[in-house]
Steps between C-alpha positions, in 0.01 A plus 500: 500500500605178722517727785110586429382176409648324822347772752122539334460093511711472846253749626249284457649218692584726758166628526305141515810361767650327204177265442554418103136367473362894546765592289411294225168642519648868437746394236303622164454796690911518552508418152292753373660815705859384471566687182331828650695466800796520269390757270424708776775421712809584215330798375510649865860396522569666189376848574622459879860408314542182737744357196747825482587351846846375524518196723871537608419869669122431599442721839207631703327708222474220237316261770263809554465544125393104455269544808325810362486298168350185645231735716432676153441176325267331729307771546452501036435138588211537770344729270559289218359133702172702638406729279592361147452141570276465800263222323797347336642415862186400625478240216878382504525450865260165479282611822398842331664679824696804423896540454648444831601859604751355700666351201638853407665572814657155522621547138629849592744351765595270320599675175677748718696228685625323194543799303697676751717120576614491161611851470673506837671166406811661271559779768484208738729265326774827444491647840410183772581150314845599294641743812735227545713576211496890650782403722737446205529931505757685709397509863336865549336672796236762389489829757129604559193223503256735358338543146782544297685174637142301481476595164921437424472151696215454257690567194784330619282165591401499110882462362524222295916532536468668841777788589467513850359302795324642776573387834344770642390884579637748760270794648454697755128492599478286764182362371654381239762310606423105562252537195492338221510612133429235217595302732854651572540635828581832672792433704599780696565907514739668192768566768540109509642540149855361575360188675305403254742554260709254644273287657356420178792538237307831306648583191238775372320726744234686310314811627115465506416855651391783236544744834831511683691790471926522417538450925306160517665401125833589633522236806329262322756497205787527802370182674502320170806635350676448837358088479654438149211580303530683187197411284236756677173600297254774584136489355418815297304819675171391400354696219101519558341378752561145695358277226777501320656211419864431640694302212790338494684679265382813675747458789756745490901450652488765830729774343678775684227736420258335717717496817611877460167639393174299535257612655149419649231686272115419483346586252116545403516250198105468494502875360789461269367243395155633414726856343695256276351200391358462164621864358698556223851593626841656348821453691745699344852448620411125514838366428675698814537304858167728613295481190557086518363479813218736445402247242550190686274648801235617221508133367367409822239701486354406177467811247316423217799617278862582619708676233888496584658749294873591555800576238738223652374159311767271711306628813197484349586109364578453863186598694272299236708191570416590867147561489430238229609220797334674748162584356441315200164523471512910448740449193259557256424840723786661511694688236848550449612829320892614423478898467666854646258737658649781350385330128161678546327287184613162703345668852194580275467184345475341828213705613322486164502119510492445885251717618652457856299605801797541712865574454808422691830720408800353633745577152743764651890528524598493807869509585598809643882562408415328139201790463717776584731396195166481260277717587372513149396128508353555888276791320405295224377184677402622874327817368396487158441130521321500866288864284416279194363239688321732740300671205439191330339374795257776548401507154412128486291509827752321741332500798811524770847539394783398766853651454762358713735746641809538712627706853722593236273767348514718875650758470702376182883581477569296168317425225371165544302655813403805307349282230331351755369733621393710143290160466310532832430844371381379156209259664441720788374789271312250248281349729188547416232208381798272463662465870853552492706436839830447586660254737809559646774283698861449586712202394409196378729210611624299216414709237721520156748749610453511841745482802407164584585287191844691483596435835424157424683442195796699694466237773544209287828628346618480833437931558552708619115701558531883362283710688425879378530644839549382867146710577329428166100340566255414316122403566482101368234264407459138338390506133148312615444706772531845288294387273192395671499799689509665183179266373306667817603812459349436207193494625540767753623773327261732305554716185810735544595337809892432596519220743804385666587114643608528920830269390586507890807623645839599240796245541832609462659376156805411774288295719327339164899402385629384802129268601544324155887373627347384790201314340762323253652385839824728461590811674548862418803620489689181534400260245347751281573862491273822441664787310364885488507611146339866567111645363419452134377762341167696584546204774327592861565389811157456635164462240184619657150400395343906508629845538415764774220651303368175401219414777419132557151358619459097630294304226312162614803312471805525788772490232306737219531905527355740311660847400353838516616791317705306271466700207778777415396597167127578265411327209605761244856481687509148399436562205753761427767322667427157284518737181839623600640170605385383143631797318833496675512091406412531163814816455835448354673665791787337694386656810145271536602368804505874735204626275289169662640564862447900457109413372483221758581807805331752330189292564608396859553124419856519573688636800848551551740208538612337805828606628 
């Protein structure tokens, strides 16, 4: 209100070179349109939601927003001035000459001016008059000066207890380099790391580039491990497009997984996007190292409602701790629900309530030599389970329904795979209005279970590595990385479709054991040794993506496939064979466990096992 005051009367000073006489004359005329000034004035700042802006984090869109509400406002007020009260202005203004038109223009500069000053001033005071007190942090060095630093330096400039200090960016685009950045400058190429480093005392070096693949990663965390520095962050892979924020609390410690298998994937997040946001979504298997970061990418994304349902509540305690920090304002959005998919009342229930639009099945067991010792348990949850949620999905309208598969489930030689694989089959023949497809990939690296996290707890008690077989591969991928190809496959795939991630070339498990010595700074063989403990069983050596009857096509994407001529068996086969598997579960025999393998190859989901 002091803001509008002060600019309609200093308008009129402005406008008669400051001459108080003439402004006299005009002031029962101020006096008279003050109050509609205001009225007008916070009612347009009201609808345009000027006062839902928060000073601290005002930006480029909130100054358009006050100049679109100022333009909005005069424009009520010309209308208002010389249309509603043209004689009234004419009487006020002591000559009987109209309004000064020039007195709205004047006015509108001058509202914007302070009005944009006094919202500027906190951001101001936070990141340009209190950066002294920045230099109290830990002397850091951020690699990459593009969006994701500006926006990091940014976050980092608004610390009121400020972790690190900047002294400055490396990159190598030579067009960069000199530049400034909030007023920190870029000093020189990434393979300048050591210099700096020493130059400049660095005791955090934190990784600004969403892009670089495990090569780049690797000789960046070798220059800096190799300079003393063991306090080395890596912003997330950015989820969405490049608006999104970079937080402080989002920056991750580089881990193993991202110098052994990172890799440089683009994405087309404008259509997953536009696929994802504001539906109605179901990730089942939400608790599991996949189905967490499905939901943490669909976070970003926005859904209207995200329903978490998985039968582990520590894991499911877990991720809501995790997305509660990270996106607080979806909490009242998302739900979090403890159930088994094979409890076909629970899966029901979910639907019922929900009414999801799309469906994400990542529940599964998945450990091969642990399956072939259950295979009860693998029928009940990878095939029953993945068949109740399949049906319940296409009678409650689901719109697409994404099962995530394995390489294990070609040609299948245990039962893990040949569950797998039976669950392909099961959405393969029930596409239909609902779209069902299947997306299937190789190893995840530090996944519950997986070779990584063993290795590295083996490493830490000092070893030595176990490794299957000196020949053993196996196609590997970062957890991120998996899963937003999965989010565009997505998108891809249509109804009945099997689609398979391009996880780049296999790495030997023995190459895999003896790199993660090295990287720890020890070597193979000598400080740590690697022991050959022979295949598991219904272990391969080599897991491939497709058989030899299976034809592949190219989709849109480098890294997505499609494959033709997937299917191996007709509806009513799935049918029989799910009645048999349920028969032979629900009978008192002691011999369950060759009746399910016997069913499983009479149907061709199982082969023979590896030798």
């Amino acid at each position: 209100m002091l803001i509008i005051a002060a600019s309609f009367y200093l308008s009129f000073y402005i406008r008669f070179d400051f001459s108080i006489d003439t402004v006299d004359k005009y002031l029962q005329l101020i006096l008279f349109f003050l109050p509609i000034f205001m009225i007008v004035k916070i009612s347009t700042f009201y609808v345009f939601r000027i006062y839902s802006i928060t000073w601290r984090y005002v930006g480029l869109n909130d100054l358009c927003k006050i100049v679109n509400a100022l333009i909005t406002a005069e424009m009520v007020l010309i209308g208002v001035i010389y249309y509603m009260f043209l004689t009234e202005t004419q009487r006020l203004s002591g000559s009987g000459t109209m309004f000064p038109r020039s007195i709205i223009v004047i006015d509108w500069i001058l509202s914007l001016f302070f009005m944009s000053a006094i919202r500027i001033s906190k951001r101001l005071y936070h990141e340009i008059l209190s950066r002294k007190r920045s230099k109290e942090g830990k002397n850091t060095i951020i690699i990459g000066a593009g969006n994701s630093a500006e926006m990091l330096v940014r976050e980092i400039s608004r610390q009121l207890v400020p972790e690190f200090n900047v002294i400055g960016f490396l990159d190598d685009d030579p067009n960069k380099i000199g530049a400034y950045v909030h007023s920190i400058k870029v000093l020189g190429k990434i393979e300048k790391l050591r210099d700096f480093i020493y130059k400049h005392n660095i005791a955090v070096v934190i990784i600004a580039i969403t892009n670089l693949d495990y090569g780049a990663l690797k000789k960046i965390y070798e220059m800096s491990r190799g300079s003393g520095i063991k306090n080395i962050k890596i912003t997330p892979m950015m989820h969405g497009d490049n608006n999104v924020n970079i937080a402080i609390n989002s920056l991750e410690d580089l881990k193993i997984e991202d110098l052994i298998g990172r890799q440089v994937i683009k994405l087309d997040y404008g259509k997953i996007k536009d696929f994802l946001s504001d539906n109605r979504i179901v990730v089942f298997g939400a608790g599991g190292s996949i189905g967490s970061e499905v939901a943490s990418q669909l976070c970003a994304l926005k859904p209207s409602h995200l329903v978490l349902f998985d039968m582990d509540e520590t894991a499911m305690f877990n991720i809501e701790h995790k997305l509660s920090k990270h996106y607080p304002a979806l909490k009242q959005n998302i739900s979090y629900v403890i159930g088994n998919i094979t409890d076909i009342r629970r899966v029901e229930e979910v639907f019922t309530q929900y009414r999801p639009d799309k469906v994400f099945h990542a529940a599964a067991y998945k450990h091969v030599p642990m399956m072939e010792h259950n295979p009860t348990e693998a029928i009940k949850v990878n095939v029953l389970g993945t068949h109740n949620i399949a049906t319940c999905s296409e009678r409650y309208g689901v719109k697409k329904f994404i099962m995530l598969s394995t390489d294990k489930a070609v040609n299948p030689s245990g039962i893990m795979g040949a569950t797998k694989r039976a669950a392909e089959e099961i959405c393969r023949v029930l596409a239909g209005a609902t779209s069902f497809i299947s997306v299937r990939f190789g190893n995840v690296l530090g996944s519950r279970g997986s070779v990584l996290p063993l290795m590295l707890e083996q490493l830490r008690k000092g070893g030595p590595l176990t490794v299957t077989h000196r020949d053993m591969e196996r196609y590997f991928m970062t957890i991120p990385e998996a899963v937003s190809l999965v989010l565009q496959a997505s998108v891809i795939g249509q109804s009945g479709d099997i689609m398979i991630l391009d996880m780049g070339k296999p790495v030997k498990i023995l190459e895999l054991a003896e790199e993660l010595i090295r990287l720890h700074g020890m070597t193979p063989y000598k400080d740590i040794d690697i022991e050959f403990i022979g295949l598991r069983p219904a272990e391969k050596l080599r897991e491939e993506l497709y058989t030899s009857v299976e034809k592949i096509t190219r989709t849109s994407h480098e890294k997505i496939l499609t494959i033709m001529n997937a299917g191996v068996s007709t509806k009513p086969e799935i049918q029989d064979m799910l009645g048999q598997l349920r028969e032979t579960l629900e009978s008192s025999g002691t011999h369950k466990d060759m009746e399910i393998r016997n069913i499983l190859r009479k149907y061709h989901m199982l082969g023979d096992s590896p030798q």
